[in-house]
Amino acid sequence: MAVKRHKAKALKSKFGKLTVFHLTMKVKDVIHISYVAVRGKDDEEGAVQRLLNRQRILSIKSFVLEGNMFFNTFILNWTNAKLKPEFSNGEIIVPIVPSASQIIDGQHRLAGLGEAMKDDEKIGEQEILVTFCIGLTTREAALIFVNINSEQKPVPKSLIYDLFGEMDDDTNHAINRATDIAVDLNENEESPYYGAIKFPGKARGVGIIDLSAVVTSLKKHLEPDGVFANHKLT
């Protein structure tokens, strides 16, 4: 039986001494060719991953079904020794065969996408960014994994909530309204929280309550079935 292959424009680059390839692929193809190799459980080179967290997967599924997609790349380590991607003249040909590449980064995102595909097959047709490494050793895979998970700091939730206001999207209504209320509470001189809320970019020592704490507390009450909606206040 002929092997399906994906041909795409690709960028060849270096991560330290490692050669990597960047391209786009359909979600369903990436899920088909990838698998998770768990450290301490799977006895193979490149096994650096943790066990999957079901709650996180379901959260990502909901995120995707709401119409969102991921901008950051999925990093895979190709392990199939019989069939390998072929790169030439700025193009790459990737064999679409099952369990051919370990997931180095993006295991929960891919699992969430897989769950979302069960509810909406069109998600599988969407394209995502993929970075391929070929035949990494465990040490090389660990180098990438540690770089991603130890050196990169998460974005403060207060900044994320603050940026939601830049996106005109009904799905973010509760967060936007909660942020609006926080702004008013912080800027209204008659408010008991006047000057007490810490917003991104403010000088150290200004405010004592994080914006994220205020938004998180208010958000559930601003959902379509929340207290504000029940009293027609949204």
Short mmCIF file of C-alpha atoms in Angstrom, two decimals, residues 9-232:
data_model
loop_
_atom_site.label_atom_id
_atom_site.label_comp_id
_atom_site.label_asym_id
_atom_site.label_seq_id
_atom_site.Cartn_x
_atom_site.Cartn_y
_atom_site.Cartn_z
CA LYS A 9 7.64 24.57 1.81
CA ALA A 10 10.04 24.32 4.72
CA LEU A 11 12.74 26.29 6.45
CA LYS A 12 15.92 24.53 7.52
CA SER A 13 17.66 26.04 10.52
CA LYS A 14 19.92 25.30 13.48
CA PHE A 15 19.18 24.97 17.18
CA GLY A 16 22.70 24.95 18.56
CA LYS A 17 24.28 22.00 16.76
CA LEU A 18 20.94 20.41 15.87
CA THR A 19 19.38 20.73 12.42
CA VAL A 20 15.64 21.41 12.48
CA PHE A 21 12.94 21.91 9.85
CA HIS A 22 9.96 24.27 10.13
CA LEU A 23 6.75 23.79 8.12
CA THR A 24 2.97 23.71 8.31
CA MET A 25 0.87 20.54 8.41
CA LYS A 26 -2.76 19.60 8.88
CA VAL A 27 -3.75 18.86 12.45
CA LYS A 28 -5.00 15.37 11.56
CA ASP A 29 -1.67 14.46 9.93
CA VAL A 30 0.40 15.67 12.88
CA ILE A 31 -1.77 13.69 15.27
CA HIS A 32 -1.44 10.60 13.05
CA ILE A 33 2.36 10.64 12.90
CA SER A 34 3.04 11.61 16.52
CA TYR A 35 3.16 9.85 19.86
CA VAL A 36 4.20 10.55 23.45
CA ALA A 37 7.32 8.91 24.89
CA VAL A 38 7.20 9.22 28.68
CA ARG A 39 10.41 9.37 30.69
CA GLY A 40 10.66 6.50 33.17
CA LYS A 41 7.97 4.54 31.36
CA ASP A 42 9.05 4.19 27.72
CA ASP A 43 12.47 2.64 27.17
CA GLU A 44 13.60 4.50 24.06
CA GLU A 45 15.85 7.35 23.02
CA GLY A 46 14.22 10.77 23.26
CA ALA A 47 11.72 9.88 26.00
CA VAL A 48 11.45 13.10 28.00
CA GLN A 49 7.72 13.71 28.39
CA ARG A 50 5.44 13.65 31.41
CA LEU A 51 2.19 11.72 31.76
CA LEU A 52 -0.77 13.46 30.15
CA ASN A 53 -3.10 15.49 32.33
CA ARG A 54 -6.72 14.72 31.41
CA GLN A 55 -8.11 17.94 32.85
CA ARG A 56 -5.67 20.02 30.83
CA ILE A 57 -6.58 18.12 27.66
CA LEU A 58 -10.29 18.82 28.14
CA SER A 59 -9.55 22.49 28.80
CA ILE A 60 -7.62 22.70 25.52
CA LYS A 61 -10.43 20.87 23.73
CA SER A 62 -12.89 23.55 24.86
CA PHE A 63 -10.44 26.28 23.85
CA VAL A 64 -10.21 24.84 20.32
CA LEU A 65 -13.95 24.21 19.94
CA GLU A 66 -14.52 27.89 20.78
CA GLY A 67 -12.76 28.70 17.51
CA ASN A 68 -9.19 29.17 18.73
CA MET A 69 -5.98 27.72 17.31
CA PHE A 70 -2.33 27.70 18.36
CA PHE A 71 0.20 30.13 16.96
CA ASN A 72 3.28 28.55 18.53
CA THR A 73 5.00 25.56 16.96
CA PHE A 74 4.75 21.88 17.83
CA ILE A 75 8.18 20.26 18.19
CA LEU A 76 8.54 16.66 17.01
CA ASN A 77 11.43 14.21 16.97
CA TRP A 78 11.24 11.87 13.96
CA THR A 79 12.08 8.32 15.11
CA ASN A 80 10.99 6.08 12.23
CA ALA A 81 14.27 4.78 10.82
CA LYS A 82 12.71 3.19 7.72
CA LEU A 83 10.84 6.23 6.42
CA LYS A 84 12.26 9.70 6.97
CA PRO A 85 11.34 13.21 5.86
CA GLU A 86 13.26 14.35 2.78
CA PHE A 87 14.37 17.97 2.44
CA SER A 88 15.52 19.54 -0.82
CA ASN A 89 15.48 23.02 -2.36
CA GLY A 90 13.34 24.57 0.35
CA GLU A 91 10.74 21.80 0.35
CA ILE A 92 10.17 18.84 2.62
CA ILE A 93 8.32 15.58 2.03
CA VAL A 94 6.98 13.98 5.20
CA PRO A 95 5.69 10.37 5.21
CA ILE A 96 2.30 10.25 6.94
CA VAL A 97 2.78 7.03 8.89
CA PRO A 98 1.53 6.27 12.41
CA SER A 99 3.70 6.88 15.48
CA ALA A 100 6.71 8.08 13.51
CA SER A 101 7.71 11.02 15.70
CA GLN A 102 7.92 11.72 19.40
CA ILE A 103 6.31 14.86 20.73
CA ILE A 104 8.96 17.03 22.38
CA ASP A 105 6.69 20.02 22.93
CA GLY A 106 2.94 20.24 22.49
CA GLN A 107 1.68 16.89 23.80
CA HIS A 108 -1.30 18.38 25.64
CA ARG A 109 -2.16 20.71 22.78
CA LEU A 110 -2.17 17.82 20.31
CA ALA A 111 -4.20 15.63 22.65
CA GLY A 112 -6.68 18.47 23.08
CA LEU A 113 -6.87 18.94 19.31
CA GLY A 114 -7.49 15.22 18.93
CA GLU A 115 -10.38 15.38 21.38
CA ALA A 116 -11.79 18.44 19.62
CA MET A 117 -11.62 16.63 16.26
CA LYS A 118 -14.03 14.02 17.62
CA ASP A 119 -16.64 16.76 17.91
CA ASP A 120 -15.68 18.72 14.80
CA GLU A 121 -13.82 16.95 11.99
CA LYS A 122 -13.03 20.27 10.28
CA ILE A 123 -10.48 20.99 12.99
CA GLY A 124 -8.33 18.23 11.53
CA GLU A 125 -8.11 20.14 8.26
CA GLN A 126 -6.64 23.25 9.88
CA GLU A 127 -2.90 23.81 9.62
CA ILE A 128 -0.46 24.23 12.47
CA LEU A 129 3.23 25.04 12.69
CA VAL A 130 5.55 22.08 13.15
CA THR A 131 9.26 21.90 13.89
CA PHE A 132 10.92 18.58 13.05
CA CYS A 133 14.10 17.20 14.53
CA ILE A 134 15.42 13.92 13.14
CA GLY A 135 16.61 11.07 15.35
CA LEU A 136 17.37 12.96 18.55
CA THR A 137 19.12 11.20 21.40
CA THR A 138 17.57 11.44 24.86
CA ARG A 139 20.20 14.02 25.79
CA GLU A 140 19.38 16.16 22.76
CA ALA A 141 15.64 15.87 23.35
CA ALA A 142 16.16 16.76 27.01
CA LEU A 143 18.13 19.85 25.98
CA ILE A 144 15.16 21.14 23.99
CA PHE A 145 12.61 20.13 26.63
CA VAL A 146 14.52 21.84 29.45
CA ASN A 147 15.08 24.95 27.34
CA ILE A 148 11.34 25.28 26.76
CA ASN A 149 10.15 24.38 30.23
CA SER A 150 12.74 26.01 32.47
CA GLU A 151 14.07 29.09 30.71
CA GLN A 152 10.81 30.51 29.40
CA LYS A 153 8.70 32.24 32.03
CA PRO A 154 4.89 32.19 31.79
CA VAL A 155 3.20 35.46 30.93
CA PRO A 156 1.60 37.04 34.03
CA LYS A 157 -2.14 36.40 34.04
CA SER A 158 -2.80 40.08 34.73
CA LEU A 159 -1.18 40.97 31.40
CA ILE A 160 -3.24 38.32 29.60
CA TYR A 161 -6.47 39.69 31.06
CA ASP A 162 -5.41 43.24 30.22
CA LEU A 163 -4.82 42.24 26.58
CA PHE A 164 -8.22 40.58 26.22
CA GLY A 165 -9.64 44.09 25.85
CA GLU A 166 -7.78 44.44 22.55
CA MET A 167 -9.77 41.57 21.05
CA ASP A 168 -13.32 42.33 19.93
CA ASP A 169 -14.80 38.91 20.54
CA ASP A 170 -18.04 37.92 22.26
CA THR A 171 -16.36 34.83 23.73
CA ASN A 172 -14.20 37.18 25.81
CA HIS A 173 -17.16 39.25 27.02
CA ALA A 174 -16.92 38.19 30.66
CA ILE A 175 -13.19 38.91 30.86
CA ASN A 176 -13.56 42.26 29.10
CA ARG A 177 -16.40 43.37 31.36
CA ALA A 178 -14.56 42.18 34.47
CA THR A 179 -11.52 44.18 33.37
CA ASP A 180 -13.71 47.24 32.76
CA ILE A 181 -15.12 46.94 36.28
CA ALA A 182 -11.61 46.58 37.70
CA VAL A 183 -10.53 49.75 35.88
CA ASP A 184 -13.50 51.67 37.26
CA LEU A 185 -12.94 50.36 40.78
CA ASN A 186 -9.32 51.42 40.57
CA GLU A 187 -9.86 54.88 39.04
CA ASN A 188 -13.06 56.02 40.74
CA GLU A 189 -12.06 58.17 43.71
CA GLU A 190 -15.19 57.10 45.58
CA SER A 191 -14.35 53.42 45.17
CA PRO A 192 -13.04 51.49 48.18
CA TYR A 193 -10.51 49.98 45.74
CA TYR A 194 -9.29 53.35 44.45
CA GLY A 195 -5.62 52.96 43.46
CA ALA A 196 -5.50 49.49 44.99
CA ILE A 197 -5.42 47.33 41.85
CA LYS A 198 -2.11 46.46 40.20
CA PHE A 199 -2.20 46.75 36.40
CA PRO A 200 0.55 45.60 34.01
CA GLY A 201 3.27 48.18 33.48
CA LYS A 202 2.57 50.12 36.65
CA ALA A 203 5.48 51.09 38.90
CA ARG A 204 6.49 48.69 41.65
CA GLY A 205 4.52 49.34 44.82
CA VAL A 206 1.48 50.78 43.02
CA GLY A 207 -1.59 48.76 43.98
CA ILE A 208 -1.94 45.82 46.34
CA ILE A 209 -4.36 43.52 44.46
CA ASP A 210 -3.41 41.91 41.14
CA LEU A 211 -5.72 42.62 38.21
CA SER A 212 -5.86 38.86 37.64
CA ALA A 213 -7.33 38.30 41.12
CA VAL A 214 -10.08 40.85 40.52
CA VAL A 215 -10.94 39.55 37.04
CA THR A 216 -10.94 35.92 38.18
CA SER A 217 -13.31 36.77 41.04
CA LEU A 218 -15.73 38.70 38.81
CA LYS A 219 -15.57 36.64 35.62
CA LYS A 220 -17.88 33.80 36.67
CA HIS A 221 -20.57 36.32 37.65
CA LEU A 222 -20.39 37.90 34.19
CA GLU A 223 -20.90 34.69 32.22
CA PRO A 224 -24.21 34.29 30.30
CA ASP A 225 -25.70 32.42 33.26
CA GLY A 226 -24.04 34.52 35.95
CA VAL A 227 -25.45 36.89 38.55
CA PHE A 228 -25.05 39.99 36.38
CA ALA A 229 -26.96 38.43 33.47
CA ASN A 230 -29.72 37.19 35.78
CA HIS A 231 -30.23 40.77 36.94
CA LYS A 232 -29.82 42.14 33.40
#
